[in-house]
Amino acid sequence: MLPSKKNPELEIGRNSSLYFAIGLNLMLFFSWQALEYKTYEKSEVEMDVLTMEAEREEEIPVININTPPPPPPPIAYSESIQIVDDVVEIEETVMESSETNQNEAISNTDKGVVGVSDVKVAYVEEDVEVAFAVIEDVPVFPGCEGLSKSETKDCFQRKVQEHVIKNFNYPETALQLGIQGRVSVVFTIDSKGVTTGIRSRGPDKILEREAERIIGLLPKMQPGKQRGKPVRVAYAVPIYFKYHER
């Protein structure tokens, strides 16, 4: 027998089953791709996006300029010269004295001379105001009669303090608003012993009005005297408004 000339490594039939399996798988893959492939119809109308930009025209405002009217033409003045033929002479009036001479003028005035004895001098009583600290005789408060000058002065100050305490009334509005402080009251005892000219200064008008009300209730007194004559006496008293919280 002749030996076989085929090369066992090149024999195709030996791997035919493997090639068959590969070919079958390729055919199945292509068949699956063919079934899954889809086609889309093209749209007959193409739609594009068109962007329109409007151009804005800037409005120019119309400005009405009031042009002033032209000035009127200058007024032409015509010079008119009037010639006067006749000249009238004006006579000056001379003011002369009606008196004949100086001696007569002096003698005439003697008739109207007023003597010193004919002049009456009216006496005007001066309304002098003296401070309480320098007055010779201080006003006499009711109940302080018959004392010396120093005792009368001390009695006056003590009676004024007692009067303030007796008539003191803290305003309810000031309590609600928490207003407190010192009010200085200045007043005058006139030449008839009546309290006048009450003025005050304090932290609030409410307290000032109350302080003036208290001083306005002072009784009539004997007026103070300076050199034996009744005069007006100025006096000042401080009033303290203070409340305590409970």
XYZ file of C-alpha atoms in Angstrom:
246
model
C 0.000 0.000 0.000
C 1.058 3.482 -0.767
C 1.431 5.723 2.176
C -1.135 8.521 2.453
C 0.037 11.858 1.091
C -2.390 13.956 3.137
C -1.032 16.099 5.917
C -2.921 15.279 9.057
C -2.569 18.906 10.223
C -4.235 20.207 7.046
C -7.161 17.857 7.091
C -10.337 19.898 7.010
C -12.862 17.223 7.783
C -11.486 16.742 11.196
C -12.754 20.207 12.400
C -15.860 20.345 10.238
C -18.196 20.246 13.223
C -16.462 23.251 14.765
C -16.692 25.232 11.561
C -20.304 24.279 11.207
C -21.110 25.572 14.673
C -19.305 28.856 14.024
C -21.079 29.314 10.717
C -24.416 28.557 12.262
C -23.861 31.107 15.010
C -22.884 33.750 12.479
C -25.992 33.117 10.459
C -28.183 33.367 13.520
C -26.515 36.634 14.536
C -27.018 38.226 11.124
C -30.617 36.991 10.981
C -31.304 38.563 14.411
C -29.747 41.847 13.319
C -31.849 41.869 10.184
C -35.025 41.353 12.206
C -34.128 44.067 14.732
C -33.208 46.699 12.169
C -35.772 49.493 11.901
C -36.192 52.192 9.349
C -37.941 55.573 9.809
C -39.689 57.577 7.201
C -38.296 60.992 6.580
C -40.576 63.881 7.307
C -41.714 65.583 4.198
C -41.603 69.017 5.880
C -38.515 70.255 7.620
C -39.219 72.469 10.577
C -36.618 75.023 11.450
C -36.572 77.390 14.399
C -36.630 80.999 13.342
C -35.713 83.630 15.874
C -37.063 87.104 15.238
C -35.429 90.023 16.915
C -37.424 93.226 16.868
C -35.461 96.375 16.541
C -36.663 99.035 18.961
C -36.630 102.486 17.625
C -35.701 105.038 20.251
C -38.369 107.676 20.560
C -36.972 111.156 20.588
C -39.136 113.389 22.781
C -40.389 116.509 21.202
C -39.382 119.519 23.257
C -41.385 122.647 22.789
C -39.101 125.582 23.255
C -40.970 128.734 24.048
C -39.011 131.279 22.151
C -39.608 134.713 23.626
C -40.987 137.241 21.198
C -38.522 139.725 19.820
C -38.213 142.940 21.811
C -40.311 145.835 20.567
C -38.510 148.396 18.487
C -37.129 151.333 20.440
C -39.457 154.279 20.771
C -38.289 157.238 18.848
C -38.448 160.438 20.828
C -38.779 163.681 19.022
C -37.313 166.693 20.677
C -39.637 169.617 20.826
C -38.192 172.958 21.714
C -40.554 175.759 22.546
C -39.198 179.240 22.277
C -40.652 181.767 24.713
C -40.488 185.323 23.580
C -41.399 187.085 26.816
C -39.427 186.590 30.048
C -41.426 187.051 33.244
C -39.451 188.379 36.160
C -40.245 186.722 39.481
C -40.229 188.946 42.512
C -38.659 187.436 45.634
C -40.707 187.605 48.824
C -38.732 188.958 51.742
C -39.754 187.681 55.190
C -39.447 190.551 57.623
C -39.961 190.499 61.354
C -43.121 192.132 62.648
C -41.173 193.479 65.624
C -39.802 196.969 65.290
C -36.607 196.377 67.310
C -34.921 193.980 69.727
C -35.918 195.856 72.861
C -39.564 195.684 71.918
C -39.280 191.963 71.315
C -37.789 191.419 74.773
C -40.351 193.584 76.497
C -43.185 191.714 74.812
C -41.950 188.386 76.129
C -41.992 189.674 79.680
C -45.759 189.510 79.624
C -45.667 185.689 79.266
C -43.069 184.908 81.936
C -44.224 182.275 84.430
C -42.916 182.500 87.949
C -41.452 179.564 89.861
C -44.136 179.856 92.524
C -46.797 179.181 89.899
C -45.400 175.700 89.053
C -46.976 172.817 90.938
C -44.878 169.653 91.439
C -46.884 166.450 91.684
C -45.478 163.850 94.068
C -45.246 160.386 92.506
C -44.914 157.525 94.909
C -42.274 155.093 93.675
C -43.207 151.425 93.598
C -39.890 150.076 94.850
C -39.185 146.353 95.075
C -36.698 145.197 97.720
C -35.279 141.719 98.184
C -36.338 139.838 101.330
C -32.716 139.449 102.438
C -32.044 143.214 102.625
C -35.459 144.609 103.592
C -35.484 146.578 106.833
C -38.885 145.335 108.002
C -39.978 142.018 106.469
C -43.666 141.346 105.755
C -45.536 140.117 108.812
C -47.191 136.742 108.281
C -50.475 136.264 110.192
C -49.524 134.900 113.601
C -46.090 136.576 113.693
C -47.177 139.937 115.110
C -45.390 141.618 118.036
C -41.979 139.992 117.498
C -38.566 141.500 116.964
C -37.217 141.980 113.435
C -35.121 138.800 113.479
C -37.923 136.778 115.089
C -40.438 138.148 112.577
C -38.139 137.107 109.724
C -37.722 133.573 111.104
C -41.454 133.341 111.780
C -42.233 134.393 108.197
C -40.010 131.670 106.711
C -41.427 129.034 109.054
C -45.037 129.992 108.271
C -44.386 129.828 104.499
C -42.959 126.311 104.874
C -45.930 125.221 106.969
C -48.280 126.674 104.359
C -46.566 124.700 101.560
C -46.743 121.441 103.529
C -50.410 122.010 104.442
C -51.539 122.724 100.877
C -49.142 120.338 99.089
C -50.788 117.936 96.645
C -48.747 115.738 94.310
C -50.431 115.807 90.866
C -51.766 112.392 89.874
C -50.615 112.871 86.284
C -47.060 113.534 87.448
C -47.142 110.360 89.540
C -48.305 108.269 86.583
C -45.622 109.732 84.324
C -42.914 109.455 86.978
C -42.192 113.216 87.003
C -40.374 114.576 90.027
C -37.851 117.260 90.926
C -37.389 120.717 92.408
C -39.555 123.698 91.480
C -38.258 127.172 92.346
C -41.058 129.675 92.925
C -40.482 133.443 92.974
C -43.244 135.811 94.108
C -43.764 139.341 95.364
C -45.649 140.667 98.393
C -46.821 144.098 97.241
C -47.168 147.277 99.275
C -50.646 146.152 100.385
C -49.512 142.720 101.595
C -51.011 140.749 98.686
C -49.031 137.983 96.955
C -48.517 138.794 93.254
C -46.138 138.101 90.342
C -45.834 134.357 90.947
C -43.284 132.712 88.638
C -41.827 129.207 88.735
C -39.258 127.005 87.048
C -39.118 123.243 87.317
C -38.709 119.952 85.416
C -42.261 119.971 84.041
C -45.243 122.300 83.583
C -47.433 120.017 85.716
C -45.244 120.548 88.781
C -44.862 124.273 88.045
C -48.637 124.803 87.973
C -49.063 122.966 91.289
C -46.302 125.028 92.939
C -47.863 128.285 91.717
C -51.264 127.154 93.017
C -49.817 126.561 96.495
C -48.146 129.985 96.672
C -51.286 131.647 95.333
C -53.111 130.506 98.482
C -50.878 132.566 100.815
C -52.914 134.842 103.112
C -52.752 138.620 103.079
C -49.929 139.976 105.251
C -48.682 143.246 106.665
C -46.459 144.674 103.903
C -42.714 145.004 104.296
C -41.269 148.460 104.938
C -38.159 150.255 103.812
C -37.370 153.525 105.663
C -40.815 153.357 107.206
C -42.692 153.169 103.874
C -44.519 150.080 102.532
C -42.663 148.536 99.590
C -42.840 145.433 97.426
C -40.798 142.524 98.756
C -39.476 139.731 96.515
C -39.227 136.231 97.982
C -38.269 132.799 96.605
C -39.069 129.362 97.955
C -38.077 125.913 96.577
C -40.687 123.129 96.553
C -39.495 119.550 96.142
C -41.714 116.987 94.413
C -40.466 113.474 95.148
C -42.299 110.179 95.426
C -41.213 106.881 96.997
C -42.011 103.554 95.319
C -43.608 101.021 97.633
